[in-house]
């Protein structure tokens, strides 16, 4: 792979993953929970590893001041294209910064944010500690830290549903997998990531599943009415046990302590 590891994955991720019902569910379910936790707009939000902006552009449309930070020129190129298609007042609320999440404090000039998002990034870094430390350092006192990570507790689901039984057996004890984009990924648990956040002054306040049913269904023929029903079902599943526990990714939300 080139220096920009995401140059080869950007099309697959942006034009593939997000073009599906599953991609739409991911954005909507996360957005719903984010809005529940964030202060009302306008407030400053940092999207670390924000990619093409699928999660933070809707926040900019809602009135938040968004800084999207990503190390990949290819992903930032996609974000720039998508930003150009937004209304002028939304475009004005989105700033793009090229940097690694681990360097976010320096790259944003020490600004503290009311919300710090990091969705679908932790699975691509070998050690979560430095990135989580940086997320916490960018959050203001009482600020929201929102992380979406690969769920180590459900790694057997995908190989089993794909009838890869040997892989499924091995996955019960695994801490990662060859992900849907074809690269190796690292998985976390809600409990371990919660503990890691606490050591960096962020107290977990809630966690959710992200998608469940749509992960395994072809819904390309679904019309608008079915799509809105799908979203309602997935939103319900995202917050309720045992459903949320079966999601292959989880969404953990914490709040930066006021002292420390
Ligand atoms: C699967 S995409 C997720 C994009 C976006 N957060 C979303 O949810 O749509 C992963 C992103 O993480 C970025 N990334 C990889 N390593 C990173 C790091 N160390 N710090 C910040 N971003 C990173 C990649 O460039 C890519 O844009």
mmCIF file of C-alpha atoms and ligand atoms in Angstrom:
data_model
loop_
_atom_site.group_PDB
_atom_site.id
_atom_site.type_symbol
_atom_site.label_atom_id
_atom_site.label_comp_id
_atom_site.label_asym_id
_atom_site.label_seq_id
_atom_site.Cartn_x
_atom_site.Cartn_y
_atom_site.Cartn_z
ATOM 1 C CA UNK A 1 0.000 0.000 0.000
ATOM 2 C CA UNK A 2 1.059 3.595 -0.607
ATOM 3 C CA UNK A 3 1.712 6.096 2.209
ATOM 4 C CA UNK A 4 -1.931 7.046 1.967
ATOM 5 C CA UNK A 5 -3.281 3.679 3.005
ATOM 6 C CA UNK A 6 -6.803 4.952 2.404
ATOM 7 C CA UNK A 7 -6.162 5.953 -1.204
ATOM 8 C CA UNK A 8 -7.008 2.389 -2.215
ATOM 9 C CA UNK A 9 -9.985 2.086 0.128
ATOM 10 C CA UNK A 10 -11.628 5.486 -0.284
ATOM 11 C CA UNK A 11 -13.829 4.559 -3.267
ATOM 12 C CA UNK A 12 -14.824 1.219 -1.755
ATOM 13 C CA UNK A 13 -15.753 2.860 1.534
ATOM 14 C CA UNK A 14 -17.430 6.056 0.333
ATOM 15 C CA UNK A 15 -19.139 4.803 -2.828
ATOM 16 C CA UNK A 16 -19.697 1.220 -1.627
ATOM 17 C CA UNK A 17 -20.402 1.066 2.099
ATOM 18 C CA UNK A 18 -22.316 4.328 2.301
ATOM 19 C CA UNK A 19 -24.383 3.616 -0.804
ATOM 20 C CA UNK A 20 -26.152 0.745 0.992
ATOM 21 C CA UNK A 21 -29.112 0.725 3.364
ATOM 22 C CA UNK A 22 -26.653 -0.439 6.005
ATOM 23 C CA UNK A 23 -24.602 2.737 5.467
ATOM 24 C CA UNK A 24 -27.713 4.867 5.774
ATOM 25 C CA UNK A 25 -28.750 3.083 8.986
ATOM 26 C CA UNK A 26 -25.268 3.592 10.444
ATOM 27 C CA UNK A 27 -25.402 7.333 9.832
ATOM 28 C CA UNK A 28 -28.969 7.796 11.072
ATOM 29 C CA UNK A 29 -28.670 5.651 14.221
ATOM 30 C CA UNK A 30 -25.393 7.286 15.257
ATOM 31 C CA UNK A 31 -26.770 10.741 14.477
ATOM 32 C CA UNK A 32 -29.820 10.106 16.619
ATOM 33 C CA UNK A 33 -27.754 9.153 19.667
ATOM 34 C CA UNK A 34 -25.242 11.948 19.074
ATOM 35 C CA UNK A 35 -27.969 14.589 19.048
ATOM 36 C CA UNK A 36 -29.255 13.157 22.337
ATOM 37 C CA UNK A 37 -25.884 13.742 23.987
ATOM 38 C CA UNK A 38 -24.495 16.885 22.301
ATOM 39 C CA UNK A 39 -25.414 20.374 23.497
ATOM 40 C CA UNK A 40 -27.694 22.202 21.048
ATOM 41 C CA UNK A 41 -26.064 23.968 18.069
ATOM 42 C CA UNK A 42 -24.062 26.032 17.577
ATOM 43 C CA UNK A 43 -21.263 24.128 19.303
ATOM 44 C CA UNK A 44 -17.852 23.019 18.046
ATOM 45 C CA UNK A 45 -17.486 19.372 17.006
ATOM 46 C CA UNK A 46 -14.254 17.611 16.025
ATOM 47 C CA UNK A 47 -14.596 14.528 13.808
ATOM 48 C CA UNK A 48 -11.351 12.550 14.183
ATOM 49 C CA UNK A 49 -10.765 10.218 11.236
ATOM 50 C CA UNK A 50 -13.859 11.846 9.791
ATOM 51 C CA UNK A 51 -13.261 10.440 6.301
ATOM 52 C CA UNK A 52 -15.698 11.872 3.756
ATOM 53 C CA UNK A 53 -17.824 13.522 6.435
ATOM 54 C CA UNK A 54 -20.835 11.220 6.388
ATOM 55 C CA UNK A 55 -21.292 11.579 10.123
ATOM 56 C CA UNK A 56 -20.294 15.187 10.679
ATOM 57 C CA UNK A 57 -21.797 16.934 7.629
ATOM 58 C CA UNK A 58 -25.318 16.199 8.951
ATOM 59 C CA UNK A 59 -24.207 17.912 12.176
ATOM 60 C CA UNK A 60 -23.014 20.933 10.170
ATOM 61 C CA UNK A 61 -26.431 20.979 8.462
ATOM 62 C CA UNK A 62 -27.985 21.036 11.936
ATOM 63 C CA UNK A 63 -25.898 24.121 12.827
ATOM 64 C CA UNK A 64 -22.759 22.670 14.486
ATOM 65 C CA UNK A 65 -19.302 24.056 13.682
ATOM 66 C CA UNK A 66 -17.454 20.991 12.377
ATOM 67 C CA UNK A 67 -13.722 20.353 12.142
ATOM 68 C CA UNK A 68 -13.074 17.179 10.178
ATOM 69 C CA UNK A 69 -9.579 15.821 10.790
ATOM 70 C CA UNK A 70 -8.130 12.931 8.785
ATOM 71 C CA UNK A 71 -4.598 11.873 7.767
ATOM 72 C CA UNK A 72 -5.627 10.615 4.318
ATOM 73 C CA UNK A 73 -5.468 13.054 1.368
ATOM 74 C CA UNK A 74 -7.727 10.664 -0.567
ATOM 75 C CA UNK A 75 -10.417 10.712 2.112
ATOM 76 C CA UNK A 76 -10.091 14.470 2.541
ATOM 77 C CA UNK A 77 -10.490 14.780 -1.231
ATOM 78 C CA UNK A 78 -13.802 12.929 -0.943
ATOM 79 C CA UNK A 79 -14.802 15.171 1.951
ATOM 80 C CA UNK A 80 -13.957 18.271 -0.093
ATOM 81 C CA UNK A 81 -16.127 17.040 -2.994
ATOM 82 C CA UNK A 82 -19.026 16.387 -0.644
ATOM 83 C CA UNK A 83 -18.554 19.705 1.143
ATOM 84 C CA UNK A 84 -18.682 21.534 -2.230
ATOM 85 C CA UNK A 85 -22.164 20.081 -2.788
ATOM 86 C CA UNK A 86 -23.499 21.517 0.475
ATOM 87 C CA UNK A 87 -25.343 24.844 0.807
ATOM 88 C CA UNK A 88 -22.992 27.853 1.337
ATOM 89 C CA UNK A 89 -23.926 28.290 5.014
ATOM 90 C CA UNK A 90 -23.203 24.581 5.677
ATOM 91 C CA UNK A 91 -19.910 24.713 3.756
ATOM 92 C CA UNK A 92 -18.890 27.644 5.934
ATOM 93 C CA UNK A 93 -19.394 25.526 9.045
ATOM 94 C CA UNK A 94 -17.022 22.718 7.910
ATOM 95 C CA UNK A 95 -13.221 22.931 8.220
ATOM 96 C CA UNK A 96 -10.954 20.161 6.897
ATOM 97 C CA UNK A 97 -7.612 19.418 8.593
ATOM 98 C CA UNK A 98 -5.036 16.850 7.502
ATOM 99 C CA UNK A 99 -3.502 15.097 10.529
ATOM 100 C CA UNK A 100 -3.449 11.849 12.459
ATOM 101 C CA UNK A 101 -5.890 11.637 15.317
ATOM 102 C CA UNK A 102 -2.984 11.103 17.682
ATOM 103 C CA UNK A 103 -1.743 14.600 16.718
ATOM 104 C CA UNK A 104 -5.144 16.300 16.907
ATOM 105 C CA UNK A 105 -4.279 18.664 19.774
ATOM 106 C CA UNK A 106 -1.414 20.301 17.866
ATOM 107 C CA UNK A 107 -3.254 20.155 14.536
ATOM 108 C CA UNK A 108 -6.260 22.051 15.931
ATOM 109 C CA UNK A 109 -4.150 24.579 17.857
ATOM 110 C CA UNK A 110 -5.277 23.318 21.257
ATOM 111 C CA UNK A 111 -8.946 24.155 20.681
ATOM 112 C CA UNK A 112 -11.361 22.318 23.012
ATOM 113 C CA UNK A 113 -14.552 20.926 21.483
ATOM 114 C CA UNK A 114 -18.062 20.310 22.838
ATOM 115 C CA UNK A 115 -18.086 17.027 20.918
ATOM 116 C CA UNK A 116 -15.250 14.793 19.720
ATOM 117 C CA UNK A 117 -16.244 11.971 17.351
ATOM 118 C CA UNK A 118 -14.096 9.029 16.346
ATOM 119 C CA UNK A 119 -16.149 6.543 14.359
ATOM 120 C CA UNK A 120 -14.749 3.528 12.551
ATOM 121 C CA UNK A 121 -11.118 4.469 13.203
ATOM 122 C CA UNK A 122 -9.970 2.586 16.312
ATOM 123 C CA UNK A 123 -10.154 -0.728 14.427
ATOM 124 C CA UNK A 124 -7.418 0.513 12.084
ATOM 125 C CA UNK A 125 -4.891 1.538 14.757
ATOM 126 C CA UNK A 126 -2.654 -1.007 16.499
ATOM 127 C CA UNK A 127 -2.860 0.597 19.945
ATOM 128 C CA UNK A 128 -6.009 2.464 21.011
ATOM 129 C CA UNK A 129 -4.322 4.308 23.934
ATOM 130 C CA UNK A 130 -2.658 7.256 22.127
ATOM 131 C CA UNK A 131 -5.741 7.954 20.013
ATOM 132 C CA UNK A 132 -8.117 7.803 23.000
ATOM 133 C CA UNK A 133 -5.780 10.095 24.977
ATOM 134 C CA UNK A 134 -5.911 12.574 22.123
ATOM 135 C CA UNK A 135 -9.733 12.430 21.865
ATOM 136 C CA UNK A 136 -9.986 13.210 25.539
ATOM 137 C CA UNK A 137 -7.456 16.050 25.317
ATOM 138 C CA UNK A 138 -9.515 17.705 22.555
ATOM 139 C CA UNK A 139 -12.767 17.611 24.558
ATOM 140 C CA UNK A 140 -13.770 20.539 26.752
ATOM 141 C CA UNK A 141 -14.827 19.895 30.365
ATOM 142 C CA UNK A 142 -18.207 18.155 30.145
ATOM 143 C CA UNK A 143 -17.684 17.621 26.401
ATOM 144 C CA UNK A 144 -18.934 14.513 24.634
ATOM 145 C CA UNK A 145 -16.527 11.867 23.315
ATOM 146 C CA UNK A 146 -18.214 9.517 20.839
ATOM 147 C CA UNK A 147 -16.439 6.378 19.643
ATOM 148 C CA UNK A 148 -17.591 3.683 17.242
ATOM 149 C CA UNK A 149 -15.496 0.506 17.370
ATOM 150 C CA UNK A 150 -15.461 -3.081 16.132
ATOM 151 C CA UNK A 151 -17.067 -5.375 18.699
ATOM 152 C CA UNK A 152 -14.698 -8.161 19.842
ATOM 153 C CA UNK A 153 -17.625 -9.979 21.457
ATOM 154 C CA UNK A 154 -19.382 -10.724 18.155
ATOM 155 C CA UNK A 155 -16.537 -11.611 15.803
ATOM 156 C CA UNK A 156 -17.924 -15.105 15.098
ATOM 157 C CA UNK A 157 -21.144 -13.757 13.575
ATOM 158 C CA UNK A 158 -19.836 -12.723 10.165
ATOM 159 C CA UNK A 159 -17.837 -15.886 9.341
ATOM 160 C CA UNK A 160 -20.701 -18.061 10.611
ATOM 161 C CA UNK A 161 -23.289 -16.304 8.439
ATOM 162 C CA UNK A 162 -20.882 -16.637 5.520
ATOM 163 C CA UNK A 163 -20.573 -20.388 6.275
ATOM 164 C CA UNK A 164 -16.848 -20.081 7.064
ATOM 165 C CA UNK A 165 -17.140 -22.423 10.018
ATOM 166 C CA UNK A 166 -13.429 -22.823 10.828
ATOM 167 C CA UNK A 167 -13.036 -19.049 10.839
ATOM 168 C CA UNK A 168 -16.129 -18.736 13.027
ATOM 169 C CA UNK A 169 -14.710 -21.168 15.599
ATOM 170 C CA UNK A 170 -11.422 -19.268 15.706
ATOM 171 C CA UNK A 171 -13.254 -15.938 15.958
ATOM 172 C CA UNK A 172 -14.659 -16.691 19.432
ATOM 173 C CA UNK A 173 -11.149 -16.080 20.818
ATOM 174 C CA UNK A 174 -9.976 -13.536 18.246
ATOM 175 C CA UNK A 175 -9.232 -9.847 18.760
ATOM 176 C CA UNK A 176 -9.583 -8.801 15.146
ATOM 177 C CA UNK A 177 -10.592 -9.891 11.676
ATOM 178 C CA UNK A 178 -10.019 -9.266 7.995
ATOM 179 C CA UNK A 179 -12.631 -6.498 7.750
ATOM 180 C CA UNK A 180 -15.277 -5.801 5.126
ATOM 181 C CA UNK A 181 -12.883 -3.455 3.281
ATOM 182 C CA UNK A 182 -10.359 -6.309 2.973
ATOM 183 C CA UNK A 183 -7.800 -5.052 5.506
ATOM 184 C CA UNK A 184 -6.961 -6.390 8.953
ATOM 185 C CA UNK A 185 -8.883 -4.745 11.756
ATOM 186 C CA UNK A 186 -8.613 -4.737 15.559
ATOM 187 C CA UNK A 187 -11.600 -5.226 17.845
ATOM 188 C CA UNK A 188 -12.458 -3.722 21.253
ATOM 189 C CA UNK A 189 -14.976 -4.565 23.932
ATOM 190 C CA UNK A 190 -17.378 -2.083 25.494
ATOM 191 C CA UNK A 191 -15.916 -2.863 28.917
ATOM 192 C CA UNK A 192 -12.244 -2.418 27.952
ATOM 193 C CA UNK A 193 -12.843 0.733 25.955
ATOM 194 C CA UNK A 194 -14.945 2.162 28.789
ATOM 195 C CA UNK A 195 -12.054 1.554 31.162
ATOM 196 C CA UNK A 196 -9.572 3.116 28.750
ATOM 197 C CA UNK A 197 -11.776 6.204 28.450
ATOM 198 C CA UNK A 198 -11.980 6.473 32.248
ATOM 199 C CA UNK A 199 -8.181 6.454 32.535
ATOM 200 C CA UNK A 200 -8.241 9.475 30.209
ATOM 201 C CA UNK A 201 -10.806 11.454 32.248
ATOM 202 C CA UNK A 202 -13.811 10.476 30.143
ATOM 203 C CA UNK A 203 -16.738 8.813 31.931
ATOM 204 C CA UNK A 204 -18.904 6.540 29.764
ATOM 205 C CA UNK A 205 -22.558 7.641 29.772
ATOM 206 C CA UNK A 206 -24.136 5.243 27.294
ATOM 207 C CA UNK A 207 -23.486 2.657 24.632
ATOM 208 C CA UNK A 208 -25.454 1.399 21.645
ATOM 209 C CA UNK A 209 -25.408 -1.137 18.853
ATOM 210 C CA UNK A 210 -25.228 0.406 15.391
ATOM 211 C CA UNK A 211 -26.797 -2.000 12.926
ATOM 212 C CA UNK A 212 -28.089 -5.489 13.331
ATOM 213 C CA UNK A 213 -30.670 -6.739 10.830
ATOM 214 C CA UNK A 214 -29.486 -4.612 7.904
ATOM 215 C CA UNK A 215 -25.974 -6.008 8.283
ATOM 216 C CA UNK A 216 -27.218 -9.267 6.788
ATOM 217 C CA UNK A 217 -30.015 -8.311 4.393
ATOM 218 C CA UNK A 218 -30.101 -7.153 0.813
ATOM 219 C CA UNK A 219 -32.465 -4.189 0.944
ATOM 220 C CA UNK A 220 -31.637 -2.639 -2.413
ATOM 221 C CA UNK A 221 -35.300 -2.847 -3.443
ATOM 222 C CA UNK A 222 -36.630 -1.138 -0.278
ATOM 223 C CA UNK A 223 -38.791 1.922 -0.919
ATOM 224 C CA UNK A 224 -38.972 5.065 1.264
ATOM 225 C CA UNK A 225 -41.668 3.700 3.572
ATOM 226 C CA UNK A 226 -39.804 0.451 4.243
ATOM 227 C CA UNK A 227 -36.559 2.390 4.791
ATOM 228 C CA UNK A 228 -38.129 4.521 7.454
ATOM 229 C CA UNK A 229 -39.486 1.370 9.146
ATOM 230 C CA UNK A 230 -36.034 -0.245 8.926
ATOM 231 C CA UNK A 231 -34.530 2.781 10.668
ATOM 232 C CA UNK A 232 -37.132 2.674 13.426
ATOM 233 C CA UNK A 233 -36.421 -1.020 14.069
ATOM 234 C CA UNK A 234 -32.641 -0.569 14.008
ATOM 235 C CA UNK A 235 -32.842 2.424 16.346
ATOM 236 C CA UNK A 236 -34.844 0.373 18.812
ATOM 237 C CA UNK A 237 -32.428 -2.577 18.530
ATOM 238 C CA UNK A 238 -29.449 -0.245 19.035
ATOM 239 C CA UNK A 239 -30.499 0.594 22.584
ATOM 240 C CA UNK A 240 -32.102 -2.575 23.851
ATOM 241 C CA UNK A 241 -30.540 -5.762 25.220
ATOM 242 C CA UNK A 242 -29.897 -8.372 23.951
ATOM 243 C CA UNK A 243 -30.071 -6.871 20.430
ATOM 244 C CA UNK A 244 -27.469 -4.137 20.884
ATOM 245 C CA UNK A 245 -24.995 -6.755 22.147
ATOM 246 C CA UNK A 246 -25.118 -8.617 18.813
ATOM 247 C CA UNK A 247 -24.165 -5.629 16.683
ATOM 248 C CA UNK A 248 -20.783 -6.127 14.989
ATOM 249 C CA UNK A 249 -19.841 -2.580 15.929
ATOM 250 C CA UNK A 250 -20.704 -0.592 19.013
ATOM 251 C CA UNK A 251 -21.099 3.106 19.730
ATOM 252 C CA UNK A 252 -19.788 4.279 23.088
ATOM 253 C CA UNK A 253 -20.441 7.802 24.360
ATOM 254 C CA UNK A 254 -18.591 9.419 27.261
ATOM 255 C CA UNK A 255 -18.276 12.815 28.884
ATOM 256 C CA UNK A 256 -14.993 14.564 29.719
ATOM 257 C CA UNK A 257 -14.626 15.125 33.440
ATOM 258 C CA UNK A 258 -14.768 18.725 34.589
ATOM 259 C CA UNK A 259 -11.617 18.381 36.635
ATOM 260 C CA UNK A 260 -8.353 16.587 35.965
HETATM 261 C C1 LIG B 1 -13.716 3.573 7.902
HETATM 262 S S1 LIG B 1 -13.206 5.233 7.676
HETATM 263 C C2 LIG B 1 -14.353 6.065 8.754
HETATM 264 C C3 LIG B 1 -14.624 7.464 8.325
HETATM 265 C C4 LIG B 1 -15.662 8.236 9.162
HETATM 266 N N1 LIG B 1 -15.272 8.342 10.554
HETATM 267 C C5 LIG B 1 -17.028 7.626 9.065
HETATM 268 O O1 LIG B 1 -17.516 7.129 10.083
HETATM 269 O O2 LIG B 1 -17.610 7.647 7.972
HETATM 270 C C6 LIG B 1 -11.706 5.287 8.605
HETATM 271 C C7 LIG B 1 -10.995 6.627 8.559
HETATM 272 O O3 LIG B 1 -9.993 6.631 9.563
HETATM 273 C C8 LIG B 1 -8.893 7.371 9.080
HETATM 274 N N2 LIG B 1 -7.732 7.028 9.900
HETATM 275 C C9 LIG B 1 -6.948 5.941 9.841
HETATM 276 N N3 LIG B 1 -5.981 6.006 10.783
HETATM 277 C C10 LIG B 1 -6.191 7.165 11.474
HETATM 278 C C11 LIG B 1 -5.535 7.808 12.572
HETATM 279 N N4 LIG B 1 -4.467 7.275 13.163
HETATM 280 N N5 LIG B 1 -6.039 8.986 13.006
HETATM 281 C C12 LIG B 1 -7.118 9.544 12.426
HETATM 282 N N6 LIG B 1 -7.760 8.975 11.380
HETATM 283 C C13 LIG B 1 -7.303 7.805 10.915
HETATM 284 C C14 LIG B 1 -8.812 6.979 7.624
HETATM 285 O O4 LIG B 1 -8.056 7.893 6.869
HETATM 286 C C15 LIG B 1 -10.285 6.926 7.237
HETATM 287 O O5 LIG B 1 -10.737 8.147 6.733
#
